Coordinates of C-alpha atoms and ligand atoms in Angstrom, one line a residue:
X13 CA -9.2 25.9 -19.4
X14 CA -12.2 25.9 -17.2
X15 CA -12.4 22.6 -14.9
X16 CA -15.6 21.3 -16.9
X17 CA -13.8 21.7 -20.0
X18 CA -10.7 19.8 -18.7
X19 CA -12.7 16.8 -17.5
X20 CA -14.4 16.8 -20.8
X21 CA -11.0 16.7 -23.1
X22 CA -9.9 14.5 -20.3
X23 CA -12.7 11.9 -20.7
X24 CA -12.4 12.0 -25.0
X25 CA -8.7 10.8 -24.6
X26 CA -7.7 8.9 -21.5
X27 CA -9.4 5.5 -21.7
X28 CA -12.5 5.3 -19.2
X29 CA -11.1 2.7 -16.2
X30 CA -12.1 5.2 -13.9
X31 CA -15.0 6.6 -12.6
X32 CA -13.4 10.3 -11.6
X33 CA -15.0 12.4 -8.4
X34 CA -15.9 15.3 -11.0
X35 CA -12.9 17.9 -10.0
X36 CA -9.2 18.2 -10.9
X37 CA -6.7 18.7 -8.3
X38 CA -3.8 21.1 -9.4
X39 CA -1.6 21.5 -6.5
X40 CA -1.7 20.8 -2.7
X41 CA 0.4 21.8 0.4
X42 CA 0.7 19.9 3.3
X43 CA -2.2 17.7 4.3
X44 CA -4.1 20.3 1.8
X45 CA -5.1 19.7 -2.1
X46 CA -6.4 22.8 -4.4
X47 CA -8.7 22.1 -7.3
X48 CA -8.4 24.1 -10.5
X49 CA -11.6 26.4 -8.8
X50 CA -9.4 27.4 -6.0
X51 CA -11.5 24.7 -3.4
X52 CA -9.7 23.1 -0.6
X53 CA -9.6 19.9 0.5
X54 CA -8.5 18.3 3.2
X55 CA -6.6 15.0 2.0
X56 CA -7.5 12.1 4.4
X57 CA -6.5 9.4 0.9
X58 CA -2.8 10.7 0.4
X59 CA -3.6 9.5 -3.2
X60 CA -4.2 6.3 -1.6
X61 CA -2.0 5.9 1.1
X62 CA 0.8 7.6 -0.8
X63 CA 2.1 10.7 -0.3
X64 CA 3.1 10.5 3.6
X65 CA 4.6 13.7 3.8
X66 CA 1.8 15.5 2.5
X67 CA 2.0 17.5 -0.7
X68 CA 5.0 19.7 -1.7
X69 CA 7.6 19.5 1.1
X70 CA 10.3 21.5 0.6
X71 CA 13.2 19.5 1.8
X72 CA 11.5 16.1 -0.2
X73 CA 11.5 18.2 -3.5
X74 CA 14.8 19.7 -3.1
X75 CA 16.3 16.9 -3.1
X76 CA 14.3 15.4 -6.2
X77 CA 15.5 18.5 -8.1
X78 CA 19.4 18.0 -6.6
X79 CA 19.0 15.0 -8.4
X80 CA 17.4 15.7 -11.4
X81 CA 20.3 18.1 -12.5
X82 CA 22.6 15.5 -11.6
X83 CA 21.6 12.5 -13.0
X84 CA 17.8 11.0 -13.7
X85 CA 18.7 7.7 -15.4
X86 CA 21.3 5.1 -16.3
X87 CA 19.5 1.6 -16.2
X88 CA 20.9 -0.9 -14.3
X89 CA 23.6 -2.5 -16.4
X90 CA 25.4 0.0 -13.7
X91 CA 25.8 1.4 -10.3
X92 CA 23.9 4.4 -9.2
X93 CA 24.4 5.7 -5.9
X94 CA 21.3 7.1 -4.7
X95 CA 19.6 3.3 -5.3
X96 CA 22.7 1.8 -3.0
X97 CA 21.6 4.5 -0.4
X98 CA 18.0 3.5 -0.5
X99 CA 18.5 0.3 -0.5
X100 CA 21.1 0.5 2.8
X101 CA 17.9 2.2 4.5
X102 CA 15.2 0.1 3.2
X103 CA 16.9 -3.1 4.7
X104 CA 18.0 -1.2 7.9
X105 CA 14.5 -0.1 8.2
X106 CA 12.8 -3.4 7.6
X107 CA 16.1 -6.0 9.2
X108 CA 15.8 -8.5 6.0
X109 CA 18.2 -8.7 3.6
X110 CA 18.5 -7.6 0.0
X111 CA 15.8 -5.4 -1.8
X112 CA 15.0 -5.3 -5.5
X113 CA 13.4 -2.1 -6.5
X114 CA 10.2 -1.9 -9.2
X115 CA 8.1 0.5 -11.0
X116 CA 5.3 -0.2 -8.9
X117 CA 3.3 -2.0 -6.0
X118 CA 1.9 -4.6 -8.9
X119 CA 5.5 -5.2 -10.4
X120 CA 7.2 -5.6 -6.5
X121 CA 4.5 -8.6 -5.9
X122 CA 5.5 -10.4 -9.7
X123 CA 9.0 -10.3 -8.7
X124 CA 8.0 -11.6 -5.3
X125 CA 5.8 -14.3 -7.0
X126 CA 8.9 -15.3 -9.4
X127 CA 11.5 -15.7 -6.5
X128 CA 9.3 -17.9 -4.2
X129 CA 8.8 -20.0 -7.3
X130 CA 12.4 -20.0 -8.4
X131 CA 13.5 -21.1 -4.7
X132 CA 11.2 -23.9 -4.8
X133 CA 12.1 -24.8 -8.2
X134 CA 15.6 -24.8 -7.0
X135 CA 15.2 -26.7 -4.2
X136 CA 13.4 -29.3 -5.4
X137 CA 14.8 -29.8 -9.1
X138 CA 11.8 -29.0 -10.8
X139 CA 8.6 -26.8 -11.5
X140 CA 4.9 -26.9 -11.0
X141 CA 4.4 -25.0 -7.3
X142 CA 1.4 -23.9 -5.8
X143 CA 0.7 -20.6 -4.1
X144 CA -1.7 -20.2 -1.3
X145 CA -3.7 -16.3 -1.2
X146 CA -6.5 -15.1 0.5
X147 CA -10.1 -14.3 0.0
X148 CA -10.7 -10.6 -0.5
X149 CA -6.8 -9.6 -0.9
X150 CA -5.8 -7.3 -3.5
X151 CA -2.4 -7.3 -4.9
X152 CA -2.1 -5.8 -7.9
X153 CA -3.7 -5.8 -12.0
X154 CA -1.0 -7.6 -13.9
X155 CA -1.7 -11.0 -14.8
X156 CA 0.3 -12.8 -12.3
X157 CA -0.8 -10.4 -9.4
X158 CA -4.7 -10.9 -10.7
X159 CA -4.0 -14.5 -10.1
X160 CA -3.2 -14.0 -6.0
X161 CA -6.1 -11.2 -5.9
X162 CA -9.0 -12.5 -3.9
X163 CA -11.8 -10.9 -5.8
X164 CA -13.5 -12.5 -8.1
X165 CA -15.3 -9.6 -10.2
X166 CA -11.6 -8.5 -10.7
X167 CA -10.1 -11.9 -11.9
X168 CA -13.4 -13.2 -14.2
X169 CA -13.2 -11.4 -17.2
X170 CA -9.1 -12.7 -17.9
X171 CA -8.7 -16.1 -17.1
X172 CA -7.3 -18.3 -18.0
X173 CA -4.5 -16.5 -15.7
X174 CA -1.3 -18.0 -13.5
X175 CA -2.2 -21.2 -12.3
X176 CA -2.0 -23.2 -9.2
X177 CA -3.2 -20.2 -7.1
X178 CA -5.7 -21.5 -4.2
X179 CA -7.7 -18.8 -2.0
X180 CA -7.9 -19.4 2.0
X181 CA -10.5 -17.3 4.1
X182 CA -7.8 -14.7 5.7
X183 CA -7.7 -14.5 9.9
X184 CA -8.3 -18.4 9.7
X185 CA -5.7 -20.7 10.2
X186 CA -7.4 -23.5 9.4
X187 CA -8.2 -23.2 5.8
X188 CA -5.0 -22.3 4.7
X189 CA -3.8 -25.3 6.2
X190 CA -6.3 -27.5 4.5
X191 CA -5.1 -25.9 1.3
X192 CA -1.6 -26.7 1.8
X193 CA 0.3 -29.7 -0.5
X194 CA 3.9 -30.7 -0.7
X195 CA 3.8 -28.1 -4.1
X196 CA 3.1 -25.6 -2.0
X197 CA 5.5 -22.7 -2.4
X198 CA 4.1 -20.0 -0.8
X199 CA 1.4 -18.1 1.1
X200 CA 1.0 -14.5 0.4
X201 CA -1.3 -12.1 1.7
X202 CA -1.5 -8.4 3.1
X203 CA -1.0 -7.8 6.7
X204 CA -3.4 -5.2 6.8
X205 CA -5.9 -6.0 3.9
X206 CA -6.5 -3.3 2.6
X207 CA -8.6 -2.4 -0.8
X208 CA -10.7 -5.3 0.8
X209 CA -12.1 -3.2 3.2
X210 CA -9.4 -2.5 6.2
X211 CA -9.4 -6.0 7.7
X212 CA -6.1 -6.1 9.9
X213 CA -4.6 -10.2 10.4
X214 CA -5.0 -11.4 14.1
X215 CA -1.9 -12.3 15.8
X216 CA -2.5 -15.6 16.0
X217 CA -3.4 -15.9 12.3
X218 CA 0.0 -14.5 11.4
X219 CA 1.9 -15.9 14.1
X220 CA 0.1 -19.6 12.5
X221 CA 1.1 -18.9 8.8
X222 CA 4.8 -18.2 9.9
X223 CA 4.7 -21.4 11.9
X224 CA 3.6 -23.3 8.8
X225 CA 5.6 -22.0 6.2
X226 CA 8.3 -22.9 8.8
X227 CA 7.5 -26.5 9.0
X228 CA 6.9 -26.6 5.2
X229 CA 9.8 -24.7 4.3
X230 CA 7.3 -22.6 2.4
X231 CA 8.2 -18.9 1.0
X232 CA 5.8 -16.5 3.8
X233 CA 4.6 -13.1 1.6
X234 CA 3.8 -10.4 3.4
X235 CA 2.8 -7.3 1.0
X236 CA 2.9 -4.3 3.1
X237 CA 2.5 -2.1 -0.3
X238 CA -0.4 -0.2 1.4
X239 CA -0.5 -0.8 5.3
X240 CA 3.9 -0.5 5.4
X241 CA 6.0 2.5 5.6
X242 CA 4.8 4.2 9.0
X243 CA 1.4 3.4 8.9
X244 CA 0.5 1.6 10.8
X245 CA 2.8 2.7 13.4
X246 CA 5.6 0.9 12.6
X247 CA 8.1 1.2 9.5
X248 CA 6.1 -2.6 8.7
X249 CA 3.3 -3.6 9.7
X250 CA 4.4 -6.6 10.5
X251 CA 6.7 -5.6 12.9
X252 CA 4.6 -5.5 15.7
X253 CA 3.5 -8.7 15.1
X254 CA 6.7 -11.0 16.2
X255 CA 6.7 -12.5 12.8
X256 CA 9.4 -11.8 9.6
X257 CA 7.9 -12.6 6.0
X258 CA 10.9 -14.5 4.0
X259 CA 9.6 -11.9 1.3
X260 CA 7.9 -8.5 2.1
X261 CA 6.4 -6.0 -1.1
X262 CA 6.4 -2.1 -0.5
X263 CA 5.5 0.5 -2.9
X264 CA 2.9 3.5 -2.1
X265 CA 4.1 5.5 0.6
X266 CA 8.1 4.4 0.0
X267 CA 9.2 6.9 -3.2
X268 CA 6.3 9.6 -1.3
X269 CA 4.8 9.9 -4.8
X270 CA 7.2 9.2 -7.3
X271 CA 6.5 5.3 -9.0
X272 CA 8.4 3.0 -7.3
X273 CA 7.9 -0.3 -5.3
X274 CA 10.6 -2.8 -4.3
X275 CA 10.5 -6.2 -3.3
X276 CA 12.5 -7.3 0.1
X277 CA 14.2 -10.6 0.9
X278 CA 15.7 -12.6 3.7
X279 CA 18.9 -14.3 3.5
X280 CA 17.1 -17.7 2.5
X281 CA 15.0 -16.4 -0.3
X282 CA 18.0 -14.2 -1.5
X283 CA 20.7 -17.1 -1.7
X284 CA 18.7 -19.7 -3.4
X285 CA 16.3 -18.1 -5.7
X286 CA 16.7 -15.1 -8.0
X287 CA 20.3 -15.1 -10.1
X288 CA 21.5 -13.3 -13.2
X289 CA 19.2 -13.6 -16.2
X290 CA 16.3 -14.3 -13.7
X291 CA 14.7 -11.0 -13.3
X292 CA 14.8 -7.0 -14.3
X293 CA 13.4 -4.1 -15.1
X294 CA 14.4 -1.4 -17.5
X295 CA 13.6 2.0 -14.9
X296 CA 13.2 0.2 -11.8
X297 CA 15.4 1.2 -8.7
X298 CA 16.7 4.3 -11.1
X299 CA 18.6 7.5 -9.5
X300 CA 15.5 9.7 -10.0
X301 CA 12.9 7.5 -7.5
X302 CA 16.0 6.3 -5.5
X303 CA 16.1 10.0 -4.4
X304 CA 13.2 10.4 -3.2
X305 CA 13.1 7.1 -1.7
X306 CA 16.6 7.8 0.4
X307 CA 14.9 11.2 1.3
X308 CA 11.7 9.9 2.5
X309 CA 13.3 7.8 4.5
X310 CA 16.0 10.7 6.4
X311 CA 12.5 13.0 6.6
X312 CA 10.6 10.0 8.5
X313 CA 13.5 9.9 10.9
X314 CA 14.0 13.7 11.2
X315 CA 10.2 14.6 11.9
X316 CA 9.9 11.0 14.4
X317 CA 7.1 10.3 12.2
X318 CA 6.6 7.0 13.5
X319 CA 6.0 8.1 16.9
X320 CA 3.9 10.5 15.6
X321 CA 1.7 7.9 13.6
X322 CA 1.5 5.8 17.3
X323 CA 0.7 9.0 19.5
X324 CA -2.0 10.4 17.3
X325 CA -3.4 7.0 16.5
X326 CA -5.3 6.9 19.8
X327 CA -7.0 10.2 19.3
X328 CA -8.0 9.4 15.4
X329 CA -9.2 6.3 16.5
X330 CA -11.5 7.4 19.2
X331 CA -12.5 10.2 17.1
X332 CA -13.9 7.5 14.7
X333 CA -15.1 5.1 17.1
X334 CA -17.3 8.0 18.3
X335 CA -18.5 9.5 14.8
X336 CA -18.9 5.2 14.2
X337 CA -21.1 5.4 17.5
X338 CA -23.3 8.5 16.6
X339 CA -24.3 7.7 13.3
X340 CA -26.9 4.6 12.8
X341 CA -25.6 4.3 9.2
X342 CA -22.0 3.3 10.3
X343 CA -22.0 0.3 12.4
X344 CA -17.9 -0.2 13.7
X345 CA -14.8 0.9 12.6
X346 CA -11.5 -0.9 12.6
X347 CA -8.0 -0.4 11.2
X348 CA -4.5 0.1 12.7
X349 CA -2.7 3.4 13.2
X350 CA -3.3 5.7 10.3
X351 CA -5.0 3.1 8.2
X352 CA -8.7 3.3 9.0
X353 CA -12.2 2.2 8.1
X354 CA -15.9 3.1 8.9
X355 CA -18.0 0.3 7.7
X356 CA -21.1 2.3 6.0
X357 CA -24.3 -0.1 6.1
X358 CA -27.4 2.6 6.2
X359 CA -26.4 4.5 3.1
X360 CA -24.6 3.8 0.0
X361 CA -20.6 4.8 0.8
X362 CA -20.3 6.4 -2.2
X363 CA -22.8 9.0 -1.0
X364 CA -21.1 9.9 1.7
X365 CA -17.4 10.2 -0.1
X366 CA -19.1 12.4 -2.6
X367 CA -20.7 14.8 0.6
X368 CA -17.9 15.0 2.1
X369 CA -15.8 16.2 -0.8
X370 CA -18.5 19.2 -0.8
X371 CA -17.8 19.5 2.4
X372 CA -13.7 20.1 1.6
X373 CA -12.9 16.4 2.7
X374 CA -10.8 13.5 0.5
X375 CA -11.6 10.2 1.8
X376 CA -11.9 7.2 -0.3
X377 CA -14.3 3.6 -0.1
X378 CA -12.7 0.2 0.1
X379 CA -14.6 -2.8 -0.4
X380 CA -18.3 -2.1 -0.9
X381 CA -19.0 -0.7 2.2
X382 CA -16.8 0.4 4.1
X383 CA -15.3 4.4 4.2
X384 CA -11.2 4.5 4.1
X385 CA -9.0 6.8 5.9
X386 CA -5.5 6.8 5.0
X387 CA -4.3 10.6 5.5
X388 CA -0.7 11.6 4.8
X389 CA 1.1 10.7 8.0
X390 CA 2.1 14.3 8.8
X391 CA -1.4 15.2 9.8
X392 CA -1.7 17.0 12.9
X393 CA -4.8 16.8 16.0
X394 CA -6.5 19.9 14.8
X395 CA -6.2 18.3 11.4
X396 CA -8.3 15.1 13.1
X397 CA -10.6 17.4 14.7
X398 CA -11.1 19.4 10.9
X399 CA -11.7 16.0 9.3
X400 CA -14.0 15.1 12.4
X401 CA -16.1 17.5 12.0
X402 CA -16.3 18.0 8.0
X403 CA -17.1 13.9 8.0
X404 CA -19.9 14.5 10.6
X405 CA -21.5 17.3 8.0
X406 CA -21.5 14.8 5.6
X407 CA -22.9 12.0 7.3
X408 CA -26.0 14.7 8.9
Ligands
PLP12 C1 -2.0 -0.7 -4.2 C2 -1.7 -2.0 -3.9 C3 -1.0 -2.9 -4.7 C4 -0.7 -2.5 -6.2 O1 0.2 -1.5 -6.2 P1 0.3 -0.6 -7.5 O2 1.4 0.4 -7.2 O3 -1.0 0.1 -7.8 O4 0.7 -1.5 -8.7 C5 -0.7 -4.2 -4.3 N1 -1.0 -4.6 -3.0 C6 -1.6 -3.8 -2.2 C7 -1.8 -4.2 -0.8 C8 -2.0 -2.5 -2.5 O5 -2.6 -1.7 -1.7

């Protein structure tokens, strides 16, 4: 089928939530994707912050196919061994405790939601807790994961939704403690906001939420679904910070593009909060994704891809911060490690994505105005200087 005629029987049967960049991608190597006319693009949005190491790589899809002969699924009335593996690196990678693996980056933040409020339930003999998110946080479409998404235009049209949900400005200490009651249960936000438009939490910000969630024995939520898993130069983003949450969500990058998400506990959370009966999932944590996410895993340590992610980070960042100089219609950047944005203010963003996928470039907006960066973490200098300079065409 030509590629008009795809998007056309595309558009009559898949329901219109998206407005699609007018080209379908059909395979991709590397950092590179190939459209169905034979154009390349480089991919600087990893299908949003997904696929870390790149498109096809040999050893990742061996192993996917080693264990799709073998076995794909089984539910999880039993054991499978590939989900014990991943789970063995997921906590050694991370230092908490026991991980529950989902579907999905939106399905890891319910269960998070549900075992904060079950450990509060729990402690204090009864129901009715209050959760504390941010202003301009994104966490998901499901009701419950609407409900802590700071973003109005999102939330509107389906409330009534979960209740007892109370937004703080994020990167200021003092209005989530203004917000904070003796039914509060937990404060969750991104550390790395994300789909909000890049906004990375101050030290001190973090460092403060810890320290009241500490004196309020209040569950802390970090959702690391989009800045976690090497991206920030660090397996979690909040590593670098000197702060554990008592829960963390992951998804994207951790299955390297098959569905999967997982939510991560402490030894707190996990003793006193979730028990048989309490929560599940029919595919989630299943021998297929657990695979892929044990592989992604051995292939971050075998290619040092975190140290990669911290040595380049410099260069990509100073490569931006110059383009972000040159050009009156950007006026800053900001980001951490691989997880970048150019905040558009002369020209519609939109105009520019569109330019530079003409110009053989993927990048994708966040917010309303700012550019996002969020290659595949396997990119290499020359692939910075290639994005550089096909980003520069499109801002001319
Ligand atoms: C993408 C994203 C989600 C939702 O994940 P899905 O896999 O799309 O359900 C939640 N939180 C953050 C920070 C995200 O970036």
């Amino acid at each position: 089928m030509k590629t008009n005629e795809l998007m056309g029987t595309s558009e009559e049967y898949i329901l219109h939530t998206y407005n699609r960049f007018p080209i379908v991608l059909d395979h991709g190597k590397g950092a590179y994707l190939y459209d169905t006319d034979g154009k390349e693009y480089l991919d600087f949005a990893a299908g949003i912050a997904v696929c870390a190491l790149g498109h096809s790589n040999p050893e990742y899809l061996d192993a996917l196919k080693g264990q799709m002969d073998k076995l794909m699924h089984v539910s999880n009335l039993y054991y499978n061994e590939p989900m014990m593996e991943a789970g063995k690196k997921l906590i050694d990678a991370s230092g908490m405790d026991k991980v529950f693996f989902t579907n999905s980056g939106t399905e890891a933040i319910e269960g998070a939601l549900k075992a904060a409020k079950k450990y509060a339930a729990q402690r204090d003999g009864h129901s009715g807790h209050e959760i504390i998110a941010m202003e301009h946080s994104f966490h998901g479409r499901s009701v419950g994961a609407l409900s802590v998404t700071g973003n109005a235009h999102y939330r509107e049209p389906f409330e009534p939704l979960m209740g007892g949900v109370k937004f703080a400005e994020f990167n200021n200490l003092e209005s989530v403690e203004k917000l904070i009651t003796d039914k509060t249960c937990a404060v969750i936000l991104e550390t790395v906001q994300g789909e909000g438009g890049i906004y990375p939490a101050d030290p001190a910000f973090l460092q403060g939420v810890r320290r009241i969630c500490d004196e309020h024995d209040i569950v802390m939520i970090l959702d690391e679904i989009q800045c976690g898993m090497g991206r920030c130069g660090r397996y979690f983003a909040w590593q670098e910070y000197g702060v554990q949450p008592d829960i963390m969500t992951c998804a994207k990058a951790l299955g390297g593009g098959v569905p999967v998400g997982a939510f991560v506990m402490n030894h707190k959370v996990a003793a006193a909060s979730l028990e048989p009966g309490d929560h599940g999932t029919t595919y989630g944590g299943n021998p297929f994704v657990c695979a892929a996410v044990s592989k992604v895993f051995d292939l971050f340590e075998q290619y040092n891809l975190i140290s990669h992610v911290q040595e380049l980070t410099p260069y990509l960042e100073q490569k931006l911060s110059g383009i972000a100089e040159k050009y009156d219609c950007i006026s800053g950047r900001r980001g951490k490690g691989f997880m970048q944005g150019l905040v558009i203010t002369g020209r519609p963003v939109g105009e520019v994505i569109a330019r530079a996928m003409e110009n053989g470039l993927l990048v994708i907006s966040a917010g309303s105005d700012v550019l996002r960066l969020v290659p595949p973490l396997i990119i290499t200098k020359e692939q910075i200087d290639e994005m550089a300079e096909k980003l520069e065409k499109s801002l001319a």
